[in-house]
CSV table of C-alpha atoms in Angstrom, one decimal:
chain,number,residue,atom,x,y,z
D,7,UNK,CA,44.2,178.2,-131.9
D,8,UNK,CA,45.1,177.0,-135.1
D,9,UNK,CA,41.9,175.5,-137.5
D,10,UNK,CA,42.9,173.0,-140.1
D,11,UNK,CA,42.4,173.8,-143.6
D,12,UNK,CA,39.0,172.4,-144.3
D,13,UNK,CA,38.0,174.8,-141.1
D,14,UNK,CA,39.5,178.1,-142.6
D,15,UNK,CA,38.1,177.2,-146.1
D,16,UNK,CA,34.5,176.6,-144.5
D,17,UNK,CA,34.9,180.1,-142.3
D,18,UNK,CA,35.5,182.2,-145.5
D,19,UNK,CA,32.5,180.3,-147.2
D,20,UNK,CA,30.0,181.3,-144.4
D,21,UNK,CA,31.4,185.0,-144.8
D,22,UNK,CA,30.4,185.2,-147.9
D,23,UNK,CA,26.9,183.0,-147.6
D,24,UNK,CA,26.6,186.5,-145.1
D,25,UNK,CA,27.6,188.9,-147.5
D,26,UNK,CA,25.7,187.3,-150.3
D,27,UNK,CA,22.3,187.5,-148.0
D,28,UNK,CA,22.9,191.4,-146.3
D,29,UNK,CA,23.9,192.5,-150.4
D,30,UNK,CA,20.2,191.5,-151.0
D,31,UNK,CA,18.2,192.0,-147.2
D,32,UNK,CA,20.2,194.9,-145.9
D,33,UNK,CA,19.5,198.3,-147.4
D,34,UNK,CA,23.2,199.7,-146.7
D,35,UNK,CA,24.9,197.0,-148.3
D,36,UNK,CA,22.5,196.8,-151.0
D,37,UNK,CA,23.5,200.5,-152.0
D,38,UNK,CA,27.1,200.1,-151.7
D,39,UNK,CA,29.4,200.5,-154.9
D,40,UNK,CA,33.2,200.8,-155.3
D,41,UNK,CA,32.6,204.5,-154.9
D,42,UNK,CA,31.0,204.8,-152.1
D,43,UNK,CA,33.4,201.7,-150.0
D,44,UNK,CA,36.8,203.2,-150.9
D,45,UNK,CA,37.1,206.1,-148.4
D,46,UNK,CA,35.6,203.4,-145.9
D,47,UNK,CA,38.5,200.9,-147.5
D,48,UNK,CA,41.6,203.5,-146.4
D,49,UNK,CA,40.2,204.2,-143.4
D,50,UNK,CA,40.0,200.4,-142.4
D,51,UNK,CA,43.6,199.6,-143.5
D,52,UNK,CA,44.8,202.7,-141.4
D,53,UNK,CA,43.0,200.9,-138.6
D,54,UNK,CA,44.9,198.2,-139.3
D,55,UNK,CA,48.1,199.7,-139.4
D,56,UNK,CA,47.5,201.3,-135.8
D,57,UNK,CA,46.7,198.0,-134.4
D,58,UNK,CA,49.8,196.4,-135.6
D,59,UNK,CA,51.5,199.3,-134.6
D,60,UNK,CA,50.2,198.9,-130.9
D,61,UNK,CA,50.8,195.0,-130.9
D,62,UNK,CA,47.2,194.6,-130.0
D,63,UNK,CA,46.5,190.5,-131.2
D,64,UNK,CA,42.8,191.3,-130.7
D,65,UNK,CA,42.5,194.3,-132.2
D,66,UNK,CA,44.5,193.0,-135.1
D,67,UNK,CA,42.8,190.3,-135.9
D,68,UNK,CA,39.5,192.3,-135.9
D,69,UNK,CA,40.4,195.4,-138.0
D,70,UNK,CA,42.0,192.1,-140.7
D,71,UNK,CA,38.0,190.6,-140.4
D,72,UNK,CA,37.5,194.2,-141.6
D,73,UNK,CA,39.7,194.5,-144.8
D,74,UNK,CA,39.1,191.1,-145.8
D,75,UNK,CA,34.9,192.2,-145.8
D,76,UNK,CA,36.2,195.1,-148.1
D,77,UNK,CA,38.2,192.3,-150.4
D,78,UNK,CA,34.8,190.0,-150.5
D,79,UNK,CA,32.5,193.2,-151.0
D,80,UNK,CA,34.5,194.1,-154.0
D,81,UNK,CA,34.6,190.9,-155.5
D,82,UNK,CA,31.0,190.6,-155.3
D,83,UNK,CA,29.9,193.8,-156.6
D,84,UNK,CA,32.8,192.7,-159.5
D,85,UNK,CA,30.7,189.8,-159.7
D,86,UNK,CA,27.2,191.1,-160.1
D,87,UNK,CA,28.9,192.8,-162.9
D,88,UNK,CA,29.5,190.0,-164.8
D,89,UNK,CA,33.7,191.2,-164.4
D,90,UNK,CA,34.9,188.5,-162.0
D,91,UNK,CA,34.7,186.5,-158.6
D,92,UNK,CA,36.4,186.2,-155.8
D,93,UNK,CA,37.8,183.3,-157.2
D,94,UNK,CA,39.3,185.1,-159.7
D,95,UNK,CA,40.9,187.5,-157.4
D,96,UNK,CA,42.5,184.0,-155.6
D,97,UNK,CA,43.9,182.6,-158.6
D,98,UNK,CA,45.3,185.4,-159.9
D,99,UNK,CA,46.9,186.2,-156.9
D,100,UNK,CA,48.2,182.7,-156.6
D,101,UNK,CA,49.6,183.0,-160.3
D,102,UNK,CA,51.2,185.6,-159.6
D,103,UNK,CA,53.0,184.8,-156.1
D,104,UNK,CA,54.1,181.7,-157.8
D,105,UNK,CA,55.5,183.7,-160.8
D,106,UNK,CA,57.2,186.1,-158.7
D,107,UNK,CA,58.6,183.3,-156.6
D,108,UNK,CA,60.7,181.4,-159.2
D,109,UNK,CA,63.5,180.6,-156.3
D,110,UNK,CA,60.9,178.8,-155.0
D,111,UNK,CA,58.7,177.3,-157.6
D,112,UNK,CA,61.5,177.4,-160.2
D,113,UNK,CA,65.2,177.3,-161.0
D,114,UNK,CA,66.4,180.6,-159.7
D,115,UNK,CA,68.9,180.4,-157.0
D,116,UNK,CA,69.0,183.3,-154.5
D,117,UNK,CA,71.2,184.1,-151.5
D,118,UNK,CA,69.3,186.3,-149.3
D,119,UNK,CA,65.9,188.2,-149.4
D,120,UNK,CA,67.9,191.4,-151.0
D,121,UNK,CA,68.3,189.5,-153.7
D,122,UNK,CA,64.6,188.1,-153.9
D,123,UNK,CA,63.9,192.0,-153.8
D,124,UNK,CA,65.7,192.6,-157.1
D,125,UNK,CA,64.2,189.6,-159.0
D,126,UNK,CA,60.9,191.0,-157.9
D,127,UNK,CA,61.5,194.1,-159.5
D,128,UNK,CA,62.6,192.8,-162.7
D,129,UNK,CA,59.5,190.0,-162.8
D,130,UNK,CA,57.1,192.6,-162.4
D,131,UNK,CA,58.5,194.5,-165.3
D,132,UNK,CA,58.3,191.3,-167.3
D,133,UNK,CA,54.9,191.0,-165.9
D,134,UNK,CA,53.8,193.8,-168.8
D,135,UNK,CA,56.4,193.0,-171.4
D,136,UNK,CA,58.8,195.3,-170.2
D,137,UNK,CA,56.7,198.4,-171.2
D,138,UNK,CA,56.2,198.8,-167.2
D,139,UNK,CA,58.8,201.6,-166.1
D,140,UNK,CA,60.6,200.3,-162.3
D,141,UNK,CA,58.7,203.2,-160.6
D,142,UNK,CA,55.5,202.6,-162.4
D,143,UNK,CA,53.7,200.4,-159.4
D,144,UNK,CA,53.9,202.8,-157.0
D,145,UNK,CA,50.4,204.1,-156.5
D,146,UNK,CA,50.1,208.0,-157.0
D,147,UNK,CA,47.8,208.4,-154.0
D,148,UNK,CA,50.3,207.0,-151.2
D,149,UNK,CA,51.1,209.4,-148.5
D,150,UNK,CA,54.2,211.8,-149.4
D,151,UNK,CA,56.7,210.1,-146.6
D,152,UNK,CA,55.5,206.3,-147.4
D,153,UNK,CA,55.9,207.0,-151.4
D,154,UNK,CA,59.6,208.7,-151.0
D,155,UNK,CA,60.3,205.0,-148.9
D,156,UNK,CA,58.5,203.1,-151.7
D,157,UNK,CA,60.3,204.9,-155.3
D,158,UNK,CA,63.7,204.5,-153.0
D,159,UNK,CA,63.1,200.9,-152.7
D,160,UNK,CA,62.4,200.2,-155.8
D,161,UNK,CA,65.0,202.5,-157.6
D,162,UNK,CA,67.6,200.5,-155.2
D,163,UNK,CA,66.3,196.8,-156.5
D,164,UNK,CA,67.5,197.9,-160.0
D,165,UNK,CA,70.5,198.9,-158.4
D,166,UNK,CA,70.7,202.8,-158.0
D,167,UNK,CA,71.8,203.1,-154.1
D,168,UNK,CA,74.4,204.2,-152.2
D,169,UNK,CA,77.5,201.8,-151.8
D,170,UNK,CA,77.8,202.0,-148.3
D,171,UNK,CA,75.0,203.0,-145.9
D,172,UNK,CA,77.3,206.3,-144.2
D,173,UNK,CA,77.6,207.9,-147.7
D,174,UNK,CA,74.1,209.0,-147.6
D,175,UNK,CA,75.0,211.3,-144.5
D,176,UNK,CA,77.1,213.5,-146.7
D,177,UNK,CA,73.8,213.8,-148.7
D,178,UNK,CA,71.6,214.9,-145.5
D,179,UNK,CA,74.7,217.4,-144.6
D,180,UNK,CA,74.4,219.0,-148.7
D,181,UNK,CA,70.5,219.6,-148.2
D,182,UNK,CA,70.5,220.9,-144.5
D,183,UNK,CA,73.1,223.4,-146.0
D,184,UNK,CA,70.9,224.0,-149.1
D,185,UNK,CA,68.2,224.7,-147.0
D,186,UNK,CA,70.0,227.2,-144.4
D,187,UNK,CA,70.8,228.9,-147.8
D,188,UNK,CA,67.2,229.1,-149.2
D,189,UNK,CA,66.6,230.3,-145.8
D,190,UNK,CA,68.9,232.8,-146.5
D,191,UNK,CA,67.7,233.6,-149.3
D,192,UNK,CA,64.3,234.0,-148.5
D,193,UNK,CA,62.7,232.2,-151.3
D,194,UNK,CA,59.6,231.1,-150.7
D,195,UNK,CA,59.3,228.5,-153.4
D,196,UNK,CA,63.4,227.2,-153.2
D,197,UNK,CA,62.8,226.8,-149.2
D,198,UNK,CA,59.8,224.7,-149.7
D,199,UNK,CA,62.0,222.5,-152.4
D,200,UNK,CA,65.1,222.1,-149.7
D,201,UNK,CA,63.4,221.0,-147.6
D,202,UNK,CA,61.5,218.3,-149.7
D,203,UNK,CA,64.9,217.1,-150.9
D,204,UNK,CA,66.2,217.0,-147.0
D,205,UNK,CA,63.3,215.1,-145.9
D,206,UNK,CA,63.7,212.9,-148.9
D,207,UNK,CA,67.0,212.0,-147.8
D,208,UNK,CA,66.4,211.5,-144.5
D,209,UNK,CA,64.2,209.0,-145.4
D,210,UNK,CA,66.6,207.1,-147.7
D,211,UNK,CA,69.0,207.4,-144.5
D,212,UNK,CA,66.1,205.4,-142.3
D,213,UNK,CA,65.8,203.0,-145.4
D,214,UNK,CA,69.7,202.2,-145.8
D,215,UNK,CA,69.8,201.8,-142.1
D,216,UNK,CA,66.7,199.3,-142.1
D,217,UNK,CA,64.6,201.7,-140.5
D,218,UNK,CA,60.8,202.1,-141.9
D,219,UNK,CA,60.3,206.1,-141.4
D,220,UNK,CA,56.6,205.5,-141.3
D,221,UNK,CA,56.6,203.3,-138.4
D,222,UNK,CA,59.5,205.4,-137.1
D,223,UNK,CA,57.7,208.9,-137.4
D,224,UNK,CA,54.5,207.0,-135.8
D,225,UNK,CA,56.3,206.0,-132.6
D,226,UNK,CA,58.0,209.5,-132.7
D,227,UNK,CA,54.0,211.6,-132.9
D,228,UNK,CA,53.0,208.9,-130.2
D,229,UNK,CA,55.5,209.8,-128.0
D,230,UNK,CA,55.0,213.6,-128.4
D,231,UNK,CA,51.9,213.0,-127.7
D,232,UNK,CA,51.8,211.2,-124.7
D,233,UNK,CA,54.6,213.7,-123.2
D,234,UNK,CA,52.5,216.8,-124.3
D,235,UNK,CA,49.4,215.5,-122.6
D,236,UNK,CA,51.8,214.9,-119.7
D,237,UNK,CA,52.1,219.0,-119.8
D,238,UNK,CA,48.6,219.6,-120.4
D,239,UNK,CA,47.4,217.4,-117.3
D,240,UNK,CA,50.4,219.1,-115.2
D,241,UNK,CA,49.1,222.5,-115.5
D,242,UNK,CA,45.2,221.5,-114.9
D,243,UNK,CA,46.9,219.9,-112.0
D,244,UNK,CA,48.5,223.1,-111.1
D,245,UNK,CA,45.6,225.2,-111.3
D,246,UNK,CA,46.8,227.0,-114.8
D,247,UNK,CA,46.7,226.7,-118.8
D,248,UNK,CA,49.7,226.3,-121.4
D,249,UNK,CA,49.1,229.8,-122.7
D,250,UNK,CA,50.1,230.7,-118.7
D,251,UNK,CA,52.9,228.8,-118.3
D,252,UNK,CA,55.8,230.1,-118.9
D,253,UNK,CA,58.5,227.6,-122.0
D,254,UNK,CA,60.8,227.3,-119.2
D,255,UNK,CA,58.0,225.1,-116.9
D,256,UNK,CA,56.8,223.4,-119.8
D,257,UNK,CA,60.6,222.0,-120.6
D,258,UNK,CA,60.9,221.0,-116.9
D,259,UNK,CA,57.4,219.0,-117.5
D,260,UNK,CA,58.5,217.8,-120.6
D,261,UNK,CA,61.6,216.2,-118.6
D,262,UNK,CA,59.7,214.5,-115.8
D,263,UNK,CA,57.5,213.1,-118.4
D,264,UNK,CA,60.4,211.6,-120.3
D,265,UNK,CA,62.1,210.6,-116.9
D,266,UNK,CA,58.7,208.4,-116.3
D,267,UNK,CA,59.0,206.7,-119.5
D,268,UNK,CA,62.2,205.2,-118.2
C-alpha cells in the first residue's frame, strides 16, 4: 500500500517521538554511543543484504525499519552533542544528490547511466576541491572481494578499463599461469600474492560482464550449502557419517542433489 507524503512524513515523526522517549526511559538506549551501535550497525545492514538477497518483501522491509533506527539513533546522540540533527543529515544528503545529479537538476546532458557513473566520479572529486584522490571514498574496512569490485569501478569511471570486455580473459589466463608457477616455486609469500592478483581479476571479469561477484559468490556458498546438507542428511539417512563415506558416494549424492534442483 502506498501512503501519501504527509503519511510517510508523520510515520518517521512518531519514530523519532519513540526514540526520543526510550533514549531517556529505557536503560539500554540510554547507554548507547556510536561505539557501542556500530558492530550492531554492520550486522543490521548484512541482514539486510540477506533479505534482499532471498527476495523476502517482509523481511526486507523489516531489517530497512532496522538501519533506518541506526540512521535516527546516530543523529540523535549527534544531536545531544550539540554536532547536528537529523535534519542536518536530510539536507545534506539532499544537497548533495542534487549536486551530483546536474543531468537532472542542471545543464549536463548524458546518454546512458555509464556515463552518469563518470560524472559522478569527477563531482565527488570536485566535492573536496580536487584534493580527493578517485579511490579515496572507498572505505578501508569493506570486505576484501566487495572493495576489489568497488576500486575497479571507480578506477574504470575515470577511464582506466579494458576496451573490450573478452580482453580481460587474457589477464585471468597470465595470473592462473603465475600462480601454477609460484606453485612451482613453492613460495609461500609469491603464492599467496598470485593468487590475490587472480582473484582480483576475476572479479574485474564479473564486473566487465555486469556480474556483481558479491551477489554472485553468495548464490554460489548458498548453493554449496544446500547440496552439502543434501550429503549430510543422505548418509544419516543411510545409517553412516561423511568421515565413512567413501568421495566416490559423496559425488553420486552431490549429483542427485544437483539433479533435484532442476
Amino acid at each position: 500500500m502506498s501512503h501519501t507524503r504527509q503519511q510517510r512524513l508523520e510515520a518517521l515523526g512518531r519514530v523519532l517521538d519513540t526514540l526520543d522517549i526510550l533514549r531517556v526511559k529505557c536503560p539500554w538506549d540510554a547507554k548507547q554511543t556510536n561505539e557501542s551501535l556500530r558492530p550492531n550497525t554492520i550486522e543490521e545492514v548484512y541482514e539486510l543484504a540477506q533479505a534482499l538477497l532471498d527476495g523476502d518483501v517482509a523481511d526486507t522491509r523489516k531489517e530497512l525499519g532496522d538501519v533506518l533506527l541506526h540512521i535516527f539513533f546516530y543523529s540523535k546522540i549527534a544531536d545531544e552533542q550539540g554536532q547536528f540533527d537529523i535534519a542536518d543529515v536530510c539536507d545534506a544528503l539532499n544537497q548533495k544528490l542534487i549536486f551530483r545529479h546536474p543531468h537532472v537538476f542542471g545543464e549536463v546532458k548524458v546518454s546512458d547511466a555509464h556515463e552518469v557513473e563518470q560524472n559522478w566520479e569527477q563531482i565527488k572529486l570536485k566535492e573536496r576541491d580536487g584534493n580527493r584522490t578517485v579511490l579515496a571514498g572507498v572505505p578501508q574496512a569493506l570486505p576484501a572481494l566487495v572493495k576489489a569490485f568497488r576500486v575497479q569501478e571507480k578506477a574504470a569511471n575515470v577511464g582506466f578499463d579494458w576496451e573490450q570486455p573478452q580482453q580481460v580473459w587474457d589477464k585471468v589466463r597470465e595470473e592462473i599461469a603465475e600462480v601454477d608457477e609460484a606453485i612451482a616455486a613453492g613460495k609461500v609469500a609469491d603464492i599467496e600474492s598470485e593468487f590475490g592478483d587472480l582473484l582480483f581479476s576475476v572479479i574485474n571479469a564479473a564486473r566487465l560482464y555486469k556480474v556483481n561477484p558479491e551477489n554472485a559468490l553468495e548464490r554460489t556458498n548458498r548453493k554449496f550449502i544446500r547440496r552439502f546438507g543434501y550429503i549430510e542428511q543422505a548418509a544419516k539417512d543411510q545409517g553412516t557419517s561423511l568421515k565413512d563415506m567413501s568421495l566416490e558416494a559423496m559425488e553420486q549424492l552431490w549429483q542427485q542433489a544437483k539433479e533435484a534442483e532442476k
